Coordinates of C-alpha atoms in Angstrom, one line a residue:
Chain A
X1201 CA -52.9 61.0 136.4
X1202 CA -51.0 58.5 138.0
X1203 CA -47.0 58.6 137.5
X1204 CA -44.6 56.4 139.7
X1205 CA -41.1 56.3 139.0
X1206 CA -40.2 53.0 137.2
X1207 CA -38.1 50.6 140.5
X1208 CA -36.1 48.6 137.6
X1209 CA -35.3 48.4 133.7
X1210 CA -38.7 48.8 131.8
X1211 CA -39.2 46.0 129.8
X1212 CA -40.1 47.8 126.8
X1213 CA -39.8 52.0 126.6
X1214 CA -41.4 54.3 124.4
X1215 CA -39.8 58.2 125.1
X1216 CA -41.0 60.4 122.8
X1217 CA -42.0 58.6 119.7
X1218 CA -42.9 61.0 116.7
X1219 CA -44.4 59.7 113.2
X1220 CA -46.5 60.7 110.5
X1221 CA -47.9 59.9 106.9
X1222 CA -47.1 62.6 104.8
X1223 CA -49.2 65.8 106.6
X1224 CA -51.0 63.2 109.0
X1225 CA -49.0 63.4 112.3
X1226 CA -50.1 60.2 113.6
X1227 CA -48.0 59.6 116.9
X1228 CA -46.9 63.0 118.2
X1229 CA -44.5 62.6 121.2
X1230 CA -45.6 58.5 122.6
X1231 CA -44.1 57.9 126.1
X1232 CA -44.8 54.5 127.8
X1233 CA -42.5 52.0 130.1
X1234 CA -44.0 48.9 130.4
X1235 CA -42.8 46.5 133.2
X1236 CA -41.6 43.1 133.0
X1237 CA -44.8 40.6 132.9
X1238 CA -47.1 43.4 133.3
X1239 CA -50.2 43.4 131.5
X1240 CA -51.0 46.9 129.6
X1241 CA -54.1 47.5 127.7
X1242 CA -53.4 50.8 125.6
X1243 CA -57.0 51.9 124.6
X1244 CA -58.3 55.1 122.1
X1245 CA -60.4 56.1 119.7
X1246 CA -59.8 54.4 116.0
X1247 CA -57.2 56.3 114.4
X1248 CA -55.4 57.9 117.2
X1249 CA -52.1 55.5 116.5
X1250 CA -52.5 52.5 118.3
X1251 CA -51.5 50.2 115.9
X1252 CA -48.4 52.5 114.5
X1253 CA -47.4 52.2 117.9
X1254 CA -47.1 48.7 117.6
X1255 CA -46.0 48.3 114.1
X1256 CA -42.9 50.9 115.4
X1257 CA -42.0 49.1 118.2
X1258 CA -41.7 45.7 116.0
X1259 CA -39.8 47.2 113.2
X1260 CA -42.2 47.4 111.1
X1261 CA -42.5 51.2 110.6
X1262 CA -39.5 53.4 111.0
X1263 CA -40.3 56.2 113.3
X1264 CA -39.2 60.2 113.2
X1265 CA -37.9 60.6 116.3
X1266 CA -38.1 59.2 120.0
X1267 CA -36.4 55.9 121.5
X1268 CA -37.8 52.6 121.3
X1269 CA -35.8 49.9 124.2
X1270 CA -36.5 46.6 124.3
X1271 CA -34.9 45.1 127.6
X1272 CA -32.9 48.5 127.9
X1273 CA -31.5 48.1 124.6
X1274 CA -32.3 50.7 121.7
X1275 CA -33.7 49.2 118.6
X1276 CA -32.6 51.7 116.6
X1277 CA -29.0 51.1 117.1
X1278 CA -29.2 47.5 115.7
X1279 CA -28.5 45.7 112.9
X1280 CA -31.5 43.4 110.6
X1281 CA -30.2 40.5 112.1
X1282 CA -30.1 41.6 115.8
X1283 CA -33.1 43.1 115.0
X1284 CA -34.6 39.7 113.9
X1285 CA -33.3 38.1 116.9
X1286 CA -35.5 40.5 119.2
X1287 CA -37.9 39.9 117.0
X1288 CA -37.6 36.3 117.7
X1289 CA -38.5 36.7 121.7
X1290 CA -42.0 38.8 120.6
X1291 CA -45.3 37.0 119.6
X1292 CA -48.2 38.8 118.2
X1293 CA -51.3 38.4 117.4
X1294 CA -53.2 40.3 114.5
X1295 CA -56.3 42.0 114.4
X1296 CA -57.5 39.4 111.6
X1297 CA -54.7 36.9 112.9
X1298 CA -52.9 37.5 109.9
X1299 CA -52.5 33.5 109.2
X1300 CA -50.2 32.2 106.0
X1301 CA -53.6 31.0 103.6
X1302 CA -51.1 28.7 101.8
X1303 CA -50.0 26.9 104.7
X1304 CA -51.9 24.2 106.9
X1305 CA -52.9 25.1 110.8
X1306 CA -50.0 23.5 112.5
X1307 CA -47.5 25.1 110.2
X1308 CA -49.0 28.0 110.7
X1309 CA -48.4 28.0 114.5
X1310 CA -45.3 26.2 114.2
X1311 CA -43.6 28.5 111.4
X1312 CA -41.6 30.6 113.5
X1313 CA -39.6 27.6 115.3
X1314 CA -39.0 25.9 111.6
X1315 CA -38.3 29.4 110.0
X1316 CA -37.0 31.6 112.7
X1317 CA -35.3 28.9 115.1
X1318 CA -34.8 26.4 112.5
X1319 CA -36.8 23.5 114.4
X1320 CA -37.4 20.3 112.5
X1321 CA -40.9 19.8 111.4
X1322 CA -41.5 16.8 113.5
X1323 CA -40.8 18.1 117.1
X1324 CA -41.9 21.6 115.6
X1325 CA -45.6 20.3 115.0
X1326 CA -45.6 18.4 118.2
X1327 CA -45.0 22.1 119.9
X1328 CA -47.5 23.7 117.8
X1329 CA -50.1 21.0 118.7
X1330 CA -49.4 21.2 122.3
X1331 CA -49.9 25.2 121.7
X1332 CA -53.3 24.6 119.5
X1333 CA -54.7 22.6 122.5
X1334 CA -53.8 25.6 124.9
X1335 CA -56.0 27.5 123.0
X1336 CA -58.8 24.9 123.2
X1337 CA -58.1 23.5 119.9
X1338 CA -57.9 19.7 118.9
X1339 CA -54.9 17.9 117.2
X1340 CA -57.1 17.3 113.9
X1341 CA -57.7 21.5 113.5
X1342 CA -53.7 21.3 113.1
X1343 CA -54.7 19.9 109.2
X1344 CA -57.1 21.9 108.3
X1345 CA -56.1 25.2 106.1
X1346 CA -56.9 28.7 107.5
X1347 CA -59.6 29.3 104.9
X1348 CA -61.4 26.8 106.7
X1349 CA -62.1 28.3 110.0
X1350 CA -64.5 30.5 111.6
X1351 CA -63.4 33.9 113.0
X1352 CA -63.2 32.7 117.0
X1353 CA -60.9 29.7 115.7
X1354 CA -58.8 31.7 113.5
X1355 CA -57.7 34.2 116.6
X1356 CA -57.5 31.2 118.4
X1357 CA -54.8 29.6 115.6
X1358 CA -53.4 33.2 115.9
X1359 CA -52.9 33.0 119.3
X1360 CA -51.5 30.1 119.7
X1361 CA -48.8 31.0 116.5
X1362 CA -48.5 34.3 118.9
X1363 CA -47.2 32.1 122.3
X1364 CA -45.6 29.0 120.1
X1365 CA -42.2 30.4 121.0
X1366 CA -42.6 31.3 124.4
X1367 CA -42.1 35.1 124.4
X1368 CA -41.0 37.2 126.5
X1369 CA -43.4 39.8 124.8
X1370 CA -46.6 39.3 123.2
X1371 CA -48.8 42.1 121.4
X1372 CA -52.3 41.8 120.6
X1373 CA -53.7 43.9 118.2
X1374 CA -57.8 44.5 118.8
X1375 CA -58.1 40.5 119.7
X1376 CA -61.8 40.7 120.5
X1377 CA -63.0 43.1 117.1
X1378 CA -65.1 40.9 114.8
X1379 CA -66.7 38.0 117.3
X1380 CA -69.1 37.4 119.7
X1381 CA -69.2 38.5 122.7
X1382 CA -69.1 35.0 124.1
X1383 CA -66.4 34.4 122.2
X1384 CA -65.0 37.4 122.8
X1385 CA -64.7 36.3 126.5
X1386 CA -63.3 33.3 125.4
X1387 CA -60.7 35.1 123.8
X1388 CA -59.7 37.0 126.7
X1389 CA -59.3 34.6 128.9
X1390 CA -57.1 32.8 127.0
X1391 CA -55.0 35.6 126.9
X1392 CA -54.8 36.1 130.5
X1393 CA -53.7 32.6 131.1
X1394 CA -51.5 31.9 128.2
X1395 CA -49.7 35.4 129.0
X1396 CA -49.7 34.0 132.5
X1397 CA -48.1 30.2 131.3
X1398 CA -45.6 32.4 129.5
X1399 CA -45.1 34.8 131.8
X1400 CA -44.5 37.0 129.4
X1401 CA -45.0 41.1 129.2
X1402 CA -48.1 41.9 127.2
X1403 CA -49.6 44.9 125.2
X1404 CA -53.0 45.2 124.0
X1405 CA -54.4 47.6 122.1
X1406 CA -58.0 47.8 121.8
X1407 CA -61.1 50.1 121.8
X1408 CA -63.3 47.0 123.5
X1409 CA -63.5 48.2 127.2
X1410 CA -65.3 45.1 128.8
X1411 CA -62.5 43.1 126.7
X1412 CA -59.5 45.6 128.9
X1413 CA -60.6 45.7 131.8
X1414 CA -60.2 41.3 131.5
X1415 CA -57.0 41.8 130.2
X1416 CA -54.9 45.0 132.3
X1417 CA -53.4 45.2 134.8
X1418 CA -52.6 48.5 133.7
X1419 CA -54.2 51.1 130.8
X1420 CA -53.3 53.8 129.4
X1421 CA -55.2 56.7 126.8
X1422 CA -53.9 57.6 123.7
X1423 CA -55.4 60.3 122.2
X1424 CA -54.0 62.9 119.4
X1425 CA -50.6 60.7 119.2
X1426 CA -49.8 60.4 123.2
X1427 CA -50.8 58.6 126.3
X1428 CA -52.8 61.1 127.8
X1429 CA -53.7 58.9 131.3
X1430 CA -51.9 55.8 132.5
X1431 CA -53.1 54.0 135.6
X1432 CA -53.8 50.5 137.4
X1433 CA -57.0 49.5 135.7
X1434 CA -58.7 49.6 138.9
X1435 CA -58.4 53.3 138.7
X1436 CA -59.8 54.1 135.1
X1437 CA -63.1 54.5 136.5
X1438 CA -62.2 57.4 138.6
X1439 CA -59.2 58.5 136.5
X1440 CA -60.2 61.9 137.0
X1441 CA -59.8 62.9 133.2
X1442 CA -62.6 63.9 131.1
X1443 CA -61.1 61.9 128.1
X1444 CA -61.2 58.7 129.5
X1445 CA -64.8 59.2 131.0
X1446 CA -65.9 59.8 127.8
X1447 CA -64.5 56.7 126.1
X1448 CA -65.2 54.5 128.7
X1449 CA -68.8 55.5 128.7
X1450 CA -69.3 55.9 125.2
X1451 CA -70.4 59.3 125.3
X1452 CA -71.4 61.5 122.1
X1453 CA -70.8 64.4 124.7
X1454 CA -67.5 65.8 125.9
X1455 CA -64.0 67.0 125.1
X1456 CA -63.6 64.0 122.3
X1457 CA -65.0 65.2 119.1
X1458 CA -65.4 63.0 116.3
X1459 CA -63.9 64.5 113.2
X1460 CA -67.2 64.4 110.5
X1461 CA -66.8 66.0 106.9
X1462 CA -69.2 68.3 106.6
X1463 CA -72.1 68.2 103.9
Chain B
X1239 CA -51.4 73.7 87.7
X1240 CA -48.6 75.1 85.2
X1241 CA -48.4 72.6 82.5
X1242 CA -44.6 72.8 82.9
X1243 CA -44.4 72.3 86.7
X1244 CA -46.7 69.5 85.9
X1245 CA -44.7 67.7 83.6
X1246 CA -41.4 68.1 86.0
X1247 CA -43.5 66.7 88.7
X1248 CA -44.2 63.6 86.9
X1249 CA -41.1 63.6 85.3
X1250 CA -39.7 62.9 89.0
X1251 CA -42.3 61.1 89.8
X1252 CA -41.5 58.0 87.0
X1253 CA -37.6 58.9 88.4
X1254 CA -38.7 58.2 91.7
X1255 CA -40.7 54.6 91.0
X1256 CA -37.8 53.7 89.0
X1257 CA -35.4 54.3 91.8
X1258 CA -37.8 52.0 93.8
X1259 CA -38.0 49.6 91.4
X1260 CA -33.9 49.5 91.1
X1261 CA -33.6 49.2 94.4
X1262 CA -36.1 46.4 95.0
X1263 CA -34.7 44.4 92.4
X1264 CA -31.1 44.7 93.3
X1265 CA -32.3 44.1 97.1
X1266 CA -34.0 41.1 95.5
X1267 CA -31.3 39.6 93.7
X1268 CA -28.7 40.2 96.6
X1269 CA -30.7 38.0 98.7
X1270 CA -30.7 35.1 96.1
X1271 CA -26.8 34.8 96.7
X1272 CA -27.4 34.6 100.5
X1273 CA -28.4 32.5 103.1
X1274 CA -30.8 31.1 104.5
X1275 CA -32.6 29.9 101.6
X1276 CA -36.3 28.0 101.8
X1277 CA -36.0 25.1 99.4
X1278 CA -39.4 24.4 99.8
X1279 CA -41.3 28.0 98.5
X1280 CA -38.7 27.6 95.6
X1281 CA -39.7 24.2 95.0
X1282 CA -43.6 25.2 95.0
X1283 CA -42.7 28.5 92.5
X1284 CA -40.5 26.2 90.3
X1285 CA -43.6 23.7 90.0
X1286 CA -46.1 26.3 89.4
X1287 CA -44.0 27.9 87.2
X1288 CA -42.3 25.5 85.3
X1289 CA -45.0 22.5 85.9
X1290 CA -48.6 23.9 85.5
X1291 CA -47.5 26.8 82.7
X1292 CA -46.4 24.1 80.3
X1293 CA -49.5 23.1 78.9
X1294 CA -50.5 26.9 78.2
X1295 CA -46.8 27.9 76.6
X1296 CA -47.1 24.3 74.9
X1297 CA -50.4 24.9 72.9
X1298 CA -49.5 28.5 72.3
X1299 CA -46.1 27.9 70.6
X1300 CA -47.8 24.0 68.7
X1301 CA -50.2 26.6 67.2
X1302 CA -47.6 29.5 66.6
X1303 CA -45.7 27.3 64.7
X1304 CA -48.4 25.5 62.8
X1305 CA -49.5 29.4 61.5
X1306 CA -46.3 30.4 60.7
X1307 CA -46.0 27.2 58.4
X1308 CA -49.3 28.2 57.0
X1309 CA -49.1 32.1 56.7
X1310 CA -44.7 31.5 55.0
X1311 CA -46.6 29.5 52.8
X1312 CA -48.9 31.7 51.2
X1313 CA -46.0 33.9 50.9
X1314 CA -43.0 32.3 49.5
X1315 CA -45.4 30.3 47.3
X1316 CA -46.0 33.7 45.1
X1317 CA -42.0 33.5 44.1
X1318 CA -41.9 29.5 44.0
X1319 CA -39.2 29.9 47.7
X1320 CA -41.4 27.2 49.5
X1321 CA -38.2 25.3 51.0
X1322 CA -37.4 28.7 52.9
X1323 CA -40.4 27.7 55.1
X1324 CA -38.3 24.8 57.4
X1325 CA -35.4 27.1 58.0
X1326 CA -38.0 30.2 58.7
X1327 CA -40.2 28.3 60.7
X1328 CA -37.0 27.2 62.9
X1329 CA -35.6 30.7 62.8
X1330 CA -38.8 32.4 64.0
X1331 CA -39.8 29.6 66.5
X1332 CA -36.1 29.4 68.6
X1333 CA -35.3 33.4 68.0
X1334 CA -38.1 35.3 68.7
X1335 CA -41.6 34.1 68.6
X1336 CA -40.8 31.3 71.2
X1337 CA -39.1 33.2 73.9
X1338 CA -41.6 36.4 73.0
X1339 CA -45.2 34.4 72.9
X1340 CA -43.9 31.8 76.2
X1341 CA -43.1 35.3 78.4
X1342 CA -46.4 37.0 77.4
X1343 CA -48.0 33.8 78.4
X1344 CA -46.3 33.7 81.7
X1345 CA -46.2 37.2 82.3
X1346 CA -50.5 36.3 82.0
X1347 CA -50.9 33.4 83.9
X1348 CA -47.6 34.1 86.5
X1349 CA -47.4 37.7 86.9
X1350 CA -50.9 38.4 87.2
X1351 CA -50.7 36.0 90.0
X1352 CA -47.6 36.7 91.9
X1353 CA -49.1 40.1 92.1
X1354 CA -52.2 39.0 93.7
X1355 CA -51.2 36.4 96.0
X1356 CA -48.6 38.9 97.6
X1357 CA -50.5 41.5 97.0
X1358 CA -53.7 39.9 99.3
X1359 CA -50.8 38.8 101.9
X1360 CA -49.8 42.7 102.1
X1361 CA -53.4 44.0 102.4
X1362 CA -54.2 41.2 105.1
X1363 CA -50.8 42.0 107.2
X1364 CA -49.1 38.4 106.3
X1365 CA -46.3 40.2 104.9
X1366 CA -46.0 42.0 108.3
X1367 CA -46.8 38.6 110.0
X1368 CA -43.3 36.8 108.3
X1369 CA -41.4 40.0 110.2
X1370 CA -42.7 39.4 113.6
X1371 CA -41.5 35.6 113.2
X1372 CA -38.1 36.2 112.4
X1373 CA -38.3 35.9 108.8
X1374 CA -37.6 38.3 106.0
X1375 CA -40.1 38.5 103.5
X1376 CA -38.1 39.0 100.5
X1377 CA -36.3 36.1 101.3
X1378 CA -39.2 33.8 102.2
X1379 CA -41.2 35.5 99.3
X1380 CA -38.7 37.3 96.9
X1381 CA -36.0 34.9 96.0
X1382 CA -37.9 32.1 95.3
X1383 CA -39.9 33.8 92.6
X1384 CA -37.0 35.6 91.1
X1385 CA -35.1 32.0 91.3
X1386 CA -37.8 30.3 89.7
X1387 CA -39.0 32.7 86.9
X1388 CA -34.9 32.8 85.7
X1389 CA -34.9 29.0 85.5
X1390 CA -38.0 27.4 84.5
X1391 CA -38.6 30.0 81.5
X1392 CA -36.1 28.2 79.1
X1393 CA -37.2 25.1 80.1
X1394 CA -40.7 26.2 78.7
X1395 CA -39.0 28.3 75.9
X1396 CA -36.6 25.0 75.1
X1397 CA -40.3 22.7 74.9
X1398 CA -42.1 25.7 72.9
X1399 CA -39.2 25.7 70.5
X1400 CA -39.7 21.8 69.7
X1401 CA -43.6 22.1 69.6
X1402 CA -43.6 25.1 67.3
X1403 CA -41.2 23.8 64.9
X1404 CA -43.4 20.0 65.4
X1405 CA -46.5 22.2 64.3
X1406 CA -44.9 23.8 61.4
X1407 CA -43.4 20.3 60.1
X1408 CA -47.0 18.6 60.9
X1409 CA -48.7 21.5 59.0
X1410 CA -46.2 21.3 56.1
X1411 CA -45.8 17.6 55.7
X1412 CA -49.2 16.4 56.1
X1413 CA -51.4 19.6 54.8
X1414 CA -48.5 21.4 52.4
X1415 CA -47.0 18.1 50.9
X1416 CA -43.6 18.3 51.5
X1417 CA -41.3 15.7 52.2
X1418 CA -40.7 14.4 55.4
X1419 CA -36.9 14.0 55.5
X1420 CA -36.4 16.9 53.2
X1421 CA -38.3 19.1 55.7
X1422 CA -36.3 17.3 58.8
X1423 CA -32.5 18.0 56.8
X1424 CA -33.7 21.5 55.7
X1425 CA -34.5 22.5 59.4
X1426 CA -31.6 21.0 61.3
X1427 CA -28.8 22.3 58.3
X1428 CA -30.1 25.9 59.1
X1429 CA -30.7 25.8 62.3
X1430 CA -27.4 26.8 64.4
X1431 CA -26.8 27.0 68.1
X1432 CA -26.6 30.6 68.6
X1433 CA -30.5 31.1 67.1
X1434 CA -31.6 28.6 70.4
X1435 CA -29.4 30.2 73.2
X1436 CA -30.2 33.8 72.0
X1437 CA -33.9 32.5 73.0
X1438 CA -33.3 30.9 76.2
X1439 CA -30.7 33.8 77.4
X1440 CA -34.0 35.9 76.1
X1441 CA -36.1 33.5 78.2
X1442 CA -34.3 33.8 81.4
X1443 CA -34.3 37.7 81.2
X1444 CA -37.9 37.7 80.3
X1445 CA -38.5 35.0 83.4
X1446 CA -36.9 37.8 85.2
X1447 CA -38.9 40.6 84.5
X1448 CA -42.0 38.8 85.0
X1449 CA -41.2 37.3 88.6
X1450 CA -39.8 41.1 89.3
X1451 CA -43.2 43.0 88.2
X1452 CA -45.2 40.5 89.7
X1453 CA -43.7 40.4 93.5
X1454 CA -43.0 44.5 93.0
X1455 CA -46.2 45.3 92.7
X1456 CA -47.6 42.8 94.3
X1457 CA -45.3 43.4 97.4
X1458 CA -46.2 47.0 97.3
X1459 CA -50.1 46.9 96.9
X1460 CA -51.7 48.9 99.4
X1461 CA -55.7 50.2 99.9
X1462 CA -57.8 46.5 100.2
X1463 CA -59.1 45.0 97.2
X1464 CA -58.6 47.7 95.1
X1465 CA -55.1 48.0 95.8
X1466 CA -54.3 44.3 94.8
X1467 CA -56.6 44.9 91.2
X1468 CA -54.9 47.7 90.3
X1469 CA -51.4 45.9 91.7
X1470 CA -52.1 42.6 89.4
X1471 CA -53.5 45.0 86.3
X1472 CA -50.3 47.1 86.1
X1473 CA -47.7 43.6 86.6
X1474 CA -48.8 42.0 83.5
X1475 CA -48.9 45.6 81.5
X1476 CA -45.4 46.6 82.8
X1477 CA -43.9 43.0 82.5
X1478 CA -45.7 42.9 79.0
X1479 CA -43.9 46.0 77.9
X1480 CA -40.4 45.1 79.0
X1481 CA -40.6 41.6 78.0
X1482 CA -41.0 43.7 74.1
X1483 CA -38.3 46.2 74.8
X1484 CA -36.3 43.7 76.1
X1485 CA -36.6 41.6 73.5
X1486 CA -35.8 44.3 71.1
X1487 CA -32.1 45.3 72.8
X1488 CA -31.5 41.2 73.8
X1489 CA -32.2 40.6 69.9
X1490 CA -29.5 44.3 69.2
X1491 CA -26.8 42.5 70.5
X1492 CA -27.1 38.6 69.4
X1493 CA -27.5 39.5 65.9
X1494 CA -26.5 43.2 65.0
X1495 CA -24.1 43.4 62.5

């Protein structure tokens, strides 16, 4: 297990972090420092709390107990509004995009500079069609509503509402589960260089490995509510841990049992 | 399970939901009284409120008032009170059957689809969405319906009262024989301004409920399809029920001597 002291203020640290849902103890002591415009893919088995992680680090879910910084500052000390405002300087993009169905393309992209930063529309959809051609999209997609687009283009349109504001932090929640794995590429590599444009500080969480390995720099295990390995990704083939071995190979066998009800 | 310790336990359990409920509302209404404000969603909600739920409350309260004439007819004929029917036809329309038919309607057609529409944007992470862009959802989402269901509702209950007394005066002129002018006197001397702001004070309250089941339940769907079913079945029932109970205490103080 590789674990080097942190040279300067992590861009976003996890100490600690405890929830649960009722009896489920979902995250059960989560510690992670992530470095400024470092890429970390956080990978594990469905249900093991990737996506609580996220939702807790954006607000979204109150944790127990643990620390959540942002930039050295402690979310939990702040108010809704300064929470908003970090808010404002984090992108994501959702596992289904999570797009507004009432609302054309463009807006979607450009909703948080008319909503959050109180943009006009006009120089507001000029952004969000500059942004919709990033992601390989053309100026016409911008009128069409999100009903009307395949999978690939709608975490395209999600991406593209996820790095409208230039971030400093982007999260991307499984961005390759549902397509192709063409498009899946595709995907990826859009990341990487609109991450890179941004130069921004990105989490993924996935359980595609080809898909992480495109995106890290870094990874790190979750399993049974912590980060059980954390390492360059050029290490996770010889992590040395039987856990990651097994989910990077796909094995039935080894110290990852599937819970199965029995019959 | 002990039959008492399961009545405490759902005892606190409808004390809980209530508390939740309380607490959304007044969250709710707070927000209506502070910026920022999105002219735009309350603009859509008071369109597809107000606009597209008129021709529904119109033909329910034209053919409301067109029965009533009918059915006061039968009635009062038996002890020779036929003139009654203007001034009950008025009464019934503006006090109760106006306000009470246009909020079931809405509570229908409105409710049922507050619930869903928020409901499907819970279950597909859009509500979680409008927080990662800086924008509170019960702002955004909230306010607008609350705003909108308060307002437009007496402007639907105000139309519904003109329609259903029209229907009783069309049915009574032109099927009953009575006089046109008598009928138009008869239902203006008895009519008095307290019977038609009882039902649009009724209205607004009613507009209220609706707007409050229907982004409540909606807002706090969970489980996938399911979830929103269940979340859109149980806004129109509750809203249903408290438009009646409402209407009931509303009605207790206008007119209790």
């Amino acid at each position: 297990m590789t674990n080097t002291p942190a040279p300067k203020t992590p861009k976003i640290r996890l100490k600690d972090v405890h929830k649960s849902f009722g009896d489920k103890r979902i995250l059960q002591g989560f510690s992670l420092d992530v470095m400024p415009q470092e890429s970390v893919v956080i990978i594990g088995g469905s249900g093991t709390g990737k996506s609580v992680m996220l939702k807790c680090i954006l607000g979204l879910l109150e944790p127990e107990s643990g620390e959540i910084d942002i930039d050295g500052v402690r979310l939990s000390t702040l108010s809704r509004g300064e929470r908003e405002q970090v808010n404002a300087k984090i992108g994501m993009l959702f596992q289904n995009a999570a797009l507004f169905d009432s609302l054309p393309v463009w807006e979607n992209v450009a909703f948080g500079l008319i909503q959050g930063k109180k943009m006009r529309r006009g120089p507001a959809k000029e952004i969000a069609i500059e942004k919709l051609a990033q992601v390989g999209l053309t100026a016409d997609v911008g009128a069409l509503s999100p009903a009307e687009l395949s999978g690939g283009m709608r975490k395209r349109v999600g991406l593209a509402r996820a790095i409208a504001g230039d971030p400093d932090i982007i999260f991307f929640d499984e961005p390759t589960t549902g397509l192709d794995p063409i498009m899946g590429h595709v995907i990826d590599e859009l990341i990487v260089k609109c991450v890179k444009q941004v130069g921004a500080t990105a989490i993924t969480i996935t359980h595609d490995m080809a898909s992480a390995r495109r995106i890290a720099d870094r990874m790190a295990m979750l399993y049974q509510g912590k980060v059980i390995w954390h390492g360059p990704v050029t290490n996770i083939d010889n992590s040395g841990n039987a856990y990651v071995e097994q989910f990077i190979t796909g094995s039935a066998e080894g110290p990852i049992k599937m819970e199965l009800r029995k019959l | 399970m002990n039959p008492v310790r399961a009545l405490g336990a759902g005892f606190l359990k409808f004390l809980a939901a209530n508390g939740r409920l309380t607490v959304f509302a007044l969250n709710g209404v707070s927000h209506c009284v502070r910026p920022p404000f999105y002219p735009r969603m309350i603009l859509r909600q008071l369109i597809d409120i107000g606009y597209y739920s008129l021709p529904v409350v119109a033909l329910t309260t034209l053919f409301a008032g067109m029965v009533l004439a009918l059915q006061s007819y039968t009635g009062f004929s038996r002890f020779s009170a036929e003139g009654a029917i203007p001034s009950v036809v008025a009464l019934s329309m503006t006090r109760e059957l106006s306000p009470v038919l246009a909020g079931l309607m809405i509570a229908g057609r409105i409710g049922a689809s507050m619930a869903a529409e928020l409901g499907t944007m819970r279950v597909t992470e859009q509500v979680d969405a409008l927080e990662t862009l800086s924008t509170n959802p019960i702002k955004y989402l909230i306010v607008p319906r609350l705003l909108a269901g308060v307002t437009m509702l007496p402007f639907l209950v105000l139309i519904g009262d003109i329609l259903g007394i029209f229907g009783g005066y069309v049915v009574s002129v032109y099927k009953l024989g009575f006089n046109e002018q008598t009928y138009l006197i008869n239902t203006w001397n008895f009519i008095e301004s307290q019977d038609v702001i009882s039902g649009l004070v009724k209205a607004a309250v009613f507009g209220f409920l609706v707007a409050l089941m229907g982004c409540y339940h909606g807002f706090n769907s969970r489980g996938g399809a399911q979830g929103v079913g269940a979340a859109t079945t149980n806004a129109v029932v509750s809203a249903s029920i408290l438009i009646l109970i409402a209407n009931y205490m509303i009605t207790e103080i206008f007119f209790a001597q």
